[in-house]
Amino acid sequence: MVQISKNQNFNGISSKNLMDATYKAIENFQIRAFFEAKDEILKAGKINETEFYDILDAMIDSETERRLVCERLLGEKPLFLEEITRVVQDFPPENVIRDIIYLKEQGYIEEIVETKTKKVIKKIKGEEKEVEETEFFYRYHVRAIPDDFIEYFLEPVSVVFDSKVCCQCGWCSSICPVNAITVTADTLEIDDEICMKCGLCYSVCPRSFSIEQAGKNIKKLDKSLNFSEKINGYVNTYSATTTKDEIKKVRQDGGIVTSILEYLLKKKKLMLL
Ligand code: SF4
Ligand code: SF4
């Protein structure tokens, strides 16, 4: 299952800059791999031709946005994410933050980590103790873009599984257009014979990028969000259970996720691939 977001808003970008960025975007390894595998993808039968071009369109738009963000930051000193969103005002701040984290994974942007350690008083087993607490600060700057940059590609998600951070959510498997990924309760296998390295699985995997880091920075920008160390930024919390009898019979907990998905599918806000 995948939500396809189409047509980023490029208003305010000059036609020349937009064309240059789009031209470079279509040289991207994942986009070429996806495009060149069109016949195999359609043969796999998971998506039809219209959906194929919808996904391709969305991939090109996202990569074009990243190129524009990257070029805007070329020559800037290392900046914190909040500072970057003030420098790059062409896109919503949450897009820019996500782009920076993604660009770091692609190798365009270097992350500089600084730490500050302070002593704080904490209650441990009922006793107040002085402990050292380390805070991490991340700044980012664009590396000089190498000529062979287009050959950088995101690994399929086996790297996530091998790093033992996979949560077995199955997102990668549902988006893979050639059914190359099999996820079970405790295994993840990728069929290298059919994987064409489009990187879609890595892009959607909630454990592939530092979501936590991006979330903390989005929280700083959006003061309406509350913050939890466990779930990151949130607007509000509710406790609920489904009212649908057929979902009640098979639910794991409250059946809310299933009910929301059913609603979104009925309203055609989500597509099954
Ligand atoms: S396993 Fe990942 S990289 Fe390979 S084809 Fe599927 S989605 Fe693309
Ligand atoms: S999307 Fe990521 S976290 Fe989810 S099953 Fe795949 S590798 Fe694991």
Coordinates of N, CA and C in Angstrom, one line a residue, residues 54-247:
D54 N 2.6 7.6 -12.2 CA 2.3 8.4 -11.0 C 3.5 8.3 -10.1
I55 N 4.0 7.1 -9.9 CA 5.1 6.9 -9.0 C 6.4 7.6 -9.5
L56 N 6.6 7.4 -10.8 CA 7.8 8.0 -11.5 C 7.7 9.5 -11.3
D57 N 6.5 10.1 -11.6 CA 6.3 11.5 -11.4 C 6.7 12.0 -10.0
A58 N 6.2 11.3 -9.0 CA 6.4 11.6 -7.6 C 7.9 11.5 -7.3
M59 N 8.6 10.5 -7.9 CA 10.0 10.3 -7.6 C 10.8 11.5 -8.2
I60 N 10.4 11.9 -9.4 CA 11.1 13.0 -10.1 C 10.8 14.3 -9.3
D61 N 9.6 14.6 -8.9 CA 9.3 15.8 -8.2 C 10.1 15.9 -6.9
S62 N 10.2 14.7 -6.2 CA 10.9 14.7 -4.9 C 12.4 15.0 -5.1
E63 N 12.9 14.3 -6.1 CA 14.4 14.5 -6.4 C 14.7 15.9 -6.9
T64 N 13.7 16.5 -7.7 CA 13.9 17.8 -8.1 C 13.9 18.8 -6.9
E65 N 13.0 18.6 -6.0 CA 13.0 19.4 -4.8 C 14.3 19.3 -4.0
R66 N 14.8 18.1 -3.9 CA 16.1 17.9 -3.2 C 17.2 18.6 -3.9
R67 N 17.2 18.5 -5.2 CA 18.3 19.2 -6.0 C 18.2 20.7 -5.7
L68 N 17.0 21.3 -5.7 CA 16.9 22.7 -5.5 C 17.3 23.1 -4.1
V69 N 17.0 22.3 -3.1 CA 17.4 22.5 -1.7 C 18.9 22.5 -1.6
C70 N 19.5 21.5 -2.3 CA 20.9 21.3 -2.2 C 21.7 22.4 -2.9
E71 N 21.2 22.9 -4.0 CA 21.9 23.9 -4.7 C 21.7 25.3 -3.9
R72 N 20.6 25.4 -3.3 CA 20.4 26.7 -2.5 C 21.4 26.7 -1.3
L73 N 21.8 25.6 -0.8 CA 22.7 25.5 0.3 C 24.2 25.5 0.0
L74 N 24.5 25.2 -1.3 CA 25.9 25.1 -1.7 C 26.6 26.4 -1.3
G75 N 27.7 26.3 -0.7 CA 28.5 27.5 -0.3 C 28.1 28.1 1.1
E76 N 27.0 27.6 1.7 CA 26.6 28.1 3.0 C 27.5 27.3 4.1
K77 N 27.8 28.0 5.2 CA 28.5 27.3 6.3 C 27.6 26.3 6.9
P78 N 28.2 25.3 7.7 CA 27.3 24.3 8.3 C 26.2 25.0 9.2
L79 N 25.0 24.5 9.0 CA 23.8 25.1 9.6 C 23.0 24.1 10.4
F80 N 22.3 24.5 11.4 CA 21.3 23.7 12.1 C 20.1 23.6 11.2
L81 N 19.3 22.5 11.4 CA 18.1 22.3 10.6 C 17.2 23.5 10.6
E82 N 17.0 24.0 11.8 CA 16.1 25.2 11.9 C 16.6 26.4 11.1
E83 N 18.0 26.6 11.1 CA 18.5 27.7 10.3 C 18.3 27.4 8.9
I84 N 18.5 26.1 8.5 CA 18.3 25.8 7.0 C 16.9 26.1 6.6
T85 N 15.9 25.9 7.4 CA 14.5 26.2 7.0 C 14.3 27.7 6.8
R86 N 15.1 28.5 7.5 CA 15.0 29.9 7.3 C 15.7 30.3 6.0
V87 N 16.8 29.6 5.6 CA 17.5 29.9 4.4 C 16.7 29.5 3.2
V88 N 16.2 28.3 3.3 CA 15.4 27.7 2.1 C 13.9 27.9 2.4
Q89 N 13.4 28.9 1.8 CA 12.0 29.2 2.1 C 11.0 28.8 1.0
D90 N 11.6 28.2 -0.1 CA 10.7 27.8 -1.2 C 9.8 26.7 -0.9
F91 N 10.1 25.9 0.1 CA 9.3 24.7 0.4 C 8.9 24.7 1.9
P92 N 7.8 23.9 2.2 CA 7.4 23.9 3.6 C 8.6 23.3 4.5
P93 N 8.8 23.9 5.7 CA 9.9 23.5 6.5 C 10.0 22.0 6.8
E94 N 8.8 21.3 6.9 CA 8.9 19.9 7.1 C 9.5 19.1 5.9
N95 N 9.2 19.6 4.7 CA 9.8 19.0 3.5 C 11.3 19.2 3.5
V96 N 11.7 20.5 3.9 CA 13.1 20.8 3.8 C 13.9 19.9 4.8
I97 N 13.3 19.7 6.0 CA 14.0 18.9 7.0 C 14.1 17.4 6.5
R98 N 13.0 16.9 5.9 CA 13.1 15.6 5.4 C 14.1 15.5 4.3
D99 N 14.1 16.5 3.4 CA 15.1 16.5 2.3 C 16.5 16.4 2.8
I100 N 16.8 17.2 3.8 CA 18.2 17.3 4.3 C 18.6 15.9 4.8
I101 N 17.7 15.2 5.6 CA 18.0 13.9 6.1 C 18.2 12.9 4.9
Y102 N 17.4 13.0 3.9 CA 17.5 12.2 2.8 C 18.8 12.4 2.0
L103 N 19.1 13.7 1.8 CA 20.3 14.1 1.1 C 21.6 13.6 1.8
K104 N 21.5 13.6 3.1 CA 22.6 13.1 3.9 C 22.8 11.6 3.6
E105 N 21.7 10.9 3.5 CA 21.8 9.4 3.2 C 22.4 9.2 1.7
Q106 N 22.0 10.1 0.8 CA 22.4 10.0 -0.5 C 23.9 10.4 -0.7
G107 N 24.5 11.1 0.3 CA 25.9 11.4 0.3 C 26.1 12.9 -0.2
Y108 N 25.1 13.7 -0.5 CA 25.3 15.0 -0.9 C 25.7 15.9 0.3
I109 N 25.1 15.6 1.4 CA 25.3 16.5 2.6 C 26.0 15.9 3.7
E110 N 26.9 16.6 4.3 CA 27.7 16.1 5.5 C 27.0 16.5 6.8
E111 N 26.9 15.6 7.7 CA 26.4 15.9 9.0 C 27.5 16.1 10.0
I112 N 27.5 17.2 10.7 CA 28.5 17.4 11.7 C 27.9 17.3 13.1
V113 N 28.4 16.4 13.9 CA 27.8 16.2 15.2 C 28.6 16.8 16.3
E114 N 28.0 17.6 17.1 CA 28.7 18.2 18.3 C 28.0 17.7 19.6
T115 N 28.7 17.5 20.6 CA 28.0 17.1 21.9 C 28.4 18.1 23.0
K116 N 27.4 18.3 23.9 CA 27.6 19.1 25.1 C 27.2 18.2 26.3
T117 N 28.1 18.1 27.3 CA 27.7 17.3 28.4 C 27.5 18.2 29.6
K118 N 26.4 18.0 30.3 CA 26.1 18.8 31.5 C 25.7 17.9 32.7
K119 N 25.9 18.4 33.9 CA 25.5 17.6 35.1 C 24.1 17.9 35.5
V120 N 23.3 16.9 35.6 CA 21.9 17.1 36.0 C 21.6 16.2 37.2
I121 N 20.6 16.6 38.0 CA 20.1 15.8 39.2 C 19.0 14.9 38.7
K122 N 19.1 13.6 38.9 CA 18.0 12.7 38.5 C 17.7 11.8 39.7
K123 N 16.4 11.4 39.7 CA 16.0 10.5 40.8 C 16.2 9.1 40.2
I124 N 17.1 8.3 40.9 CA 17.3 6.9 40.5 C 17.0 6.0 41.7
K125 N 16.1 5.2 41.5 CA 15.6 4.3 42.5 C 15.3 5.1 43.8
G126 N 14.6 6.2 43.6 CA 14.1 7.0 44.8 C 15.2 7.9 45.4
E127 N 16.4 7.8 44.9 CA 17.5 8.7 45.4 C 17.9 9.7 44.4
E128 N 18.1 10.9 44.8 CA 18.6 12.0 43.9 C 20.1 11.8 43.7
K129 N 20.4 11.7 42.4 CA 21.9 11.6 42.1 C 22.3 12.5 41.0
E130 N 23.5 13.0 41.1 CA 24.1 13.8 40.0 C 24.6 12.9 38.9
V131 N 24.0 13.1 37.7 CA 24.5 12.3 36.5 C 24.9 13.2 35.4
E132 N 25.7 12.7 34.5 CA 26.1 13.4 33.3 C 25.1 13.2 32.2
E133 N 24.7 14.2 31.5 CA 23.7 14.1 30.4 C 24.4 14.7 29.2
T134 N 24.3 13.9 28.1 CA 25.0 14.4 26.8 C 23.9 14.8 25.8
E135 N 24.0 16.0 25.3 CA 23.1 16.5 24.3 C 23.8 16.5 23.0
F136 N 23.1 16.1 21.9 CA 23.7 16.1 20.6 C 23.2 17.2 19.7
F137 N 24.1 17.9 19.0 CA 23.7 18.9 18.1 C 24.1 18.6 16.7
Y138 N 23.2 18.7 15.7 CA 23.6 18.3 14.3 C 23.6 19.6 13.4
R139 N 24.6 19.7 12.7 CA 24.6 20.8 11.7 C 25.0 20.1 10.3
Y140 N 24.6 20.8 9.3 CA 24.7 20.2 7.9 C 25.3 21.1 6.9
H141 N 26.1 20.6 6.1 CA 26.5 21.4 4.9 C 26.7 20.6 3.7
V142 N 26.5 21.3 2.6 CA 26.5 20.6 1.3 C 28.0 20.3 0.9
R143 N 28.3 19.1 0.6 CA 29.6 18.8 0.1 C 29.7 19.3 -1.4
A144 N 30.9 19.5 -1.9 CA 31.0 19.8 -3.3 C 30.4 18.6 -4.0
I145 N 29.5 18.8 -5.0 CA 28.8 17.7 -5.6 C 29.8 17.0 -6.7
P146 N 30.1 15.8 -6.4 CA 31.0 15.1 -7.3 C 30.4 14.8 -8.6
D147 N 31.2 14.7 -9.7 CA 30.7 14.4 -11.0 C 29.9 13.1 -11.1
D148 N 30.4 12.1 -10.3 CA 29.8 10.8 -10.4 C 28.6 10.6 -9.4
F149 N 28.1 11.8 -8.9 CA 27.1 11.8 -7.9 C 25.9 10.9 -8.3
I150 N 25.6 11.0 -9.6 CA 24.3 10.3 -10.0 C 24.4 8.8 -9.8
E151 N 25.7 8.3 -9.5 CA 25.8 6.8 -9.3 C 25.5 6.5 -7.8
Y152 N 25.4 7.5 -6.9 CA 25.0 7.2 -5.6 C 23.6 6.5 -5.5
F153 N 23.5 5.5 -4.8 CA 22.1 5.0 -4.7 C 21.8 4.5 -3.3
L154 N 20.5 4.4 -2.9 CA 20.2 4.0 -1.6 C 20.1 2.4 -1.6
E155 N 20.7 1.8 -0.6 CA 20.7 0.4 -0.5 C 19.2 -0.1 -0.4
P156 N 18.9 -1.3 -0.9 CA 17.7 -2.0 -0.5 C 17.7 -2.1 1.0
V157 N 16.5 -2.4 1.6 CA 16.4 -2.4 3.0 C 17.1 -3.5 3.8
S158 N 17.8 -4.4 3.1 CA 18.5 -5.5 3.8 C 19.4 -4.8 4.8
V159 N 19.9 -3.6 4.5 CA 20.9 -3.0 5.4 C 20.2 -2.6 6.7
V160 N 18.9 -2.3 6.6 CA 18.1 -2.0 7.9 C 17.9 -3.2 8.7
F161 N 17.6 -4.3 8.0 CA 17.4 -5.6 8.7 C 18.7 -6.0 9.4
D162 N 19.8 -6.0 8.6 CA 21.1 -6.5 9.1 C 21.6 -5.6 10.2
S163 N 21.1 -4.3 10.3 CA 21.5 -3.5 11.4 C 20.7 -3.7 12.6
K164 N 19.7 -4.6 12.5 CA 18.9 -5.0 13.7 C 18.0 -3.9 14.2
V165 N 17.6 -3.0 13.2 CA 16.7 -1.9 13.7 C 15.3 -2.1 13.0
C166 N 15.2 -3.1 12.2 CA 13.9 -3.3 11.4 C 12.8 -3.6 12.5
C167 N 11.6 -3.1 12.2 CA 10.5 -3.3 13.2 C 9.4 -4.2 12.5
Q168 N 9.8 -4.8 11.4 CA 8.9 -5.8 10.6 C 7.6 -5.2 10.3
C169 N 7.5 -3.9 9.9 CA 6.3 -3.2 9.6 C 5.7 -3.6 8.2
G170 N 6.6 -4.0 7.3 CA 6.2 -4.5 6.0 C 6.0 -3.4 5.0
W171 N 6.3 -2.2 5.3 CA 6.2 -1.1 4.4 C 7.0 -1.4 3.1
C172 N 8.2 -1.8 3.3 CA 9.1 -2.0 2.2 C 8.5 -3.1 1.2
S173 N 8.0 -4.1 1.8 CA 7.4 -5.2 1.0 C 6.2 -4.7 0.2
S174 N 5.4 -3.9 0.8 CA 4.2 -3.4 0.2 C 4.5 -2.4 -1.0
I175 N 5.6 -1.7 -0.8 CA 5.9 -0.7 -1.9 C 6.7 -1.3 -3.0
C176 N 7.4 -2.4 -2.8 CA 8.3 -3.0 -3.8 C 7.5 -3.3 -5.1
P177 N 7.8 -2.7 -6.2 CA 6.9 -2.9 -7.4 C 7.2 -4.2 -8.1
V178 N 8.2 -5.0 -7.7 CA 8.5 -6.3 -8.3 C 8.4 -7.4 -7.3
N179 N 7.8 -7.2 -6.2 CA 7.6 -8.2 -5.2 C 8.9 -8.9 -4.8
A180 N 10.0 -8.1 -4.6 CA 11.3 -8.7 -4.3 C 11.5 -9.0 -2.8
I181 N 10.6 -8.4 -2.0 CA 10.8 -8.5 -0.5 C 9.8 -9.3 0.2
T182 N 10.3 -10.2 1.0 CA 9.4 -11.0 1.8 C 9.7 -10.7 3.3
V183 N 8.7 -10.2 4.0 CA 8.9 -9.9 5.5 C 8.0 -10.9 6.3
T184 N 8.6 -11.5 7.3 CA 7.8 -12.3 8.2 C 8.0 -11.7 9.6
A185 N 7.5 -12.4 10.6 CA 7.6 -11.8 12.0 C 9.0 -11.6 12.4
D186 N 10.0 -12.4 11.9 CA 11.4 -12.2 12.3 C 12.4 -12.4 11.2
T187 N 11.9 -12.3 9.9 CA 12.9 -12.4 8.8 C 12.6 -11.4 7.8
L188 N 13.6 -11.0 7.0 CA 13.4 -10.1 5.8 C 14.3 -10.6 4.7
E189 N 13.7 -11.0 3.6 CA 14.5 -11.5 2.5 C 14.3 -10.7 1.3
I190 N 15.4 -10.4 0.6 CA 15.3 -9.7 -0.7 C 15.8 -10.6 -1.8
D191 N 15.0 -10.8 -2.8 CA 15.5 -11.6 -4.0 C 16.3 -10.7 -4.9
D192 N 17.7 -10.9 -4.8 CA 18.6 -10.1 -5.6 C 18.4 -10.3 -7.1
E193 N 17.9 -11.4 -7.5 CA 17.7 -11.7 -8.9 C 16.7 -10.7 -9.5
I194 N 15.7 -10.3 -8.7 CA 14.7 -9.4 -9.3 C 14.7 -8.0 -8.8
C195 N 15.4 -7.7 -7.7 CA 15.6 -6.3 -7.2 C 16.3 -5.5 -8.3
M196 N 15.7 -4.3 -8.6 CA 16.4 -3.5 -9.6 C 17.0 -2.2 -9.0
K197 N 17.1 -2.2 -7.6 CA 17.8 -1.1 -6.9 C 17.1 0.2 -7.1
C198 N 15.8 0.2 -7.1 CA 15.0 1.5 -7.3 C 15.1 2.3 -6.0
G199 N 15.4 1.7 -4.9 CA 15.5 2.4 -3.6 C 14.2 2.8 -3.0
L200 N 13.0 2.4 -3.6 CA 11.7 2.8 -3.0 C 11.6 2.3 -1.6
C201 N 12.0 1.0 -1.4 CA 11.9 0.4 -0.1 C 12.6 1.2 1.0
Y202 N 13.8 1.6 0.6 CA 14.6 2.4 1.6 C 14.0 3.7 1.9
S203 N 13.4 4.3 0.8 CA 12.8 5.7 1.0 C 11.7 5.6 2.0
V204 N 10.9 4.6 1.9 CA 9.7 4.6 2.8 C 9.9 3.9 4.2
C205 N 11.0 3.2 4.3 CA 11.3 2.5 5.6 C 11.4 3.5 6.8
P206 N 10.6 3.3 7.8 CA 10.6 4.2 8.9 C 11.9 4.1 9.7
R207 N 12.7 3.1 9.5 CA 13.9 2.9 10.3 C 15.2 3.3 9.5
S208 N 15.0 3.7 8.2 CA 16.2 3.9 7.4 C 16.9 5.3 7.6
F209 N 16.1 6.3 7.9 CA 16.6 7.6 8.2 C 16.4 7.9 9.6
S210 N 17.1 9.0 10.0 CA 16.9 9.4 11.4 C 15.6 10.2 11.6
I211 N 14.5 9.5 11.7 CA 13.2 10.1 11.8 C 13.2 10.9 13.1
E212 N 13.8 10.3 14.1 CA 13.8 10.9 15.5 C 14.4 12.3 15.4
Q213 N 15.6 12.4 14.7 CA 16.3 13.7 14.6 C 15.4 14.7 13.8
A214 N 14.8 14.2 12.7 CA 13.9 15.1 11.9 C 12.7 15.6 12.8
G215 N 12.2 14.6 13.5 CA 11.0 14.9 14.3 C 11.3 16.0 15.4
K216 N 12.5 15.8 16.0 CA 12.8 16.8 17.1 C 12.9 18.2 16.5
N217 N 13.4 18.3 15.3 CA 13.6 19.6 14.6 C 12.3 20.2 14.1
I218 N 11.4 19.3 13.7 CA 10.1 19.7 13.3 C 9.3 20.3 14.5
K219 N 9.5 19.6 15.6 CA 8.9 20.0 16.9 C 9.3 21.5 17.2
K220 N 10.6 21.7 17.0 CA 11.1 23.1 17.4 C 10.4 24.1 16.5
L221 N 10.1 23.8 15.3 CA 9.5 24.7 14.4 C 8.0 24.8 14.6
D222 N 7.3 23.7 14.9 CA 5.9 23.7 15.1 C 5.5 23.7 16.6
K223 N 5.3 24.8 17.1 CA 5.1 24.9 18.6 C 3.8 24.3 19.0
S224 N 2.9 23.9 18.1 CA 1.6 23.3 18.5 C 1.8 21.8 18.8
L225 N 3.0 21.3 18.5 CA 3.3 19.9 18.7 C 3.8 19.7 20.2
N226 N 3.2 18.6 20.8 CA 3.8 18.2 22.1 C 4.9 17.2 21.8
F227 N 5.6 16.8 22.8 CA 6.8 15.9 22.5 C 6.9 14.8 23.5
S228 N 7.1 13.6 22.9 CA 7.3 12.4 23.8 C 8.6 11.8 23.3
E229 N 9.4 11.4 24.3 CA 10.7 10.7 23.9 C 10.4 9.4 23.2
K230 N 9.2 8.8 23.4 CA 8.9 7.5 22.8 C 8.3 7.7 21.4
I231 N 7.4 8.6 21.2 CA 6.7 8.7 19.9 C 7.1 10.0 19.1
N232 N 7.9 10.9 19.7 CA 8.3 12.1 19.0 C 7.2 13.1 19.1
G233 N 7.1 14.0 18.1 CA 6.1 15.1 18.1 C 4.7 14.6 17.9
Y234 N 3.8 15.2 18.6 CA 2.4 14.8 18.4 C 1.5 16.1 18.7
V235 N 0.3 16.1 18.0 CA -0.6 17.3 18.2 C -1.5 17.0 19.4
N236 N -2.0 15.8 19.5 CA -2.9 15.5 20.6 C -3.0 13.9 20.7
T237 N -3.5 13.4 21.8 CA -3.6 12.0 21.9 C -5.0 11.6 22.3
Y238 N -5.4 10.4 21.9 CA -6.8 10.0 22.1 C -6.7 8.5 22.4
S239 N -7.7 8.0 23.2 CA -7.9 6.6 23.4 C -9.2 6.2 22.7
A240 N -9.2 5.2 21.9 CA -10.4 4.9 21.2 C -10.5 3.4 20.8
T241 N -11.7 3.0 20.4 CA -11.8 1.6 19.9 C -12.8 1.6 18.7
T242 N -12.7 0.7 17.9 CA -13.5 0.7 16.7 C -15.0 0.4 17.0
T243 N -15.9 1.0 16.2 CA -17.3 0.7 16.4 C -17.8 -0.4 15.4
K244 N -16.9 -0.9 14.5 CA -17.3 -1.9 13.5 C -17.2 -3.3 14.0
D245 N -18.3 -4.0 14.0 CA -18.3 -5.3 14.6 C -17.3 -6.3 13.8
E246 N -17.3 -6.2 12.5 CA -16.4 -7.1 11.8 C -14.9 -6.9 12.1
I247 N -14.6 -5.6 12.4 CA -13.2 -5.4 12.8 C -12.9 -5.8 14.2

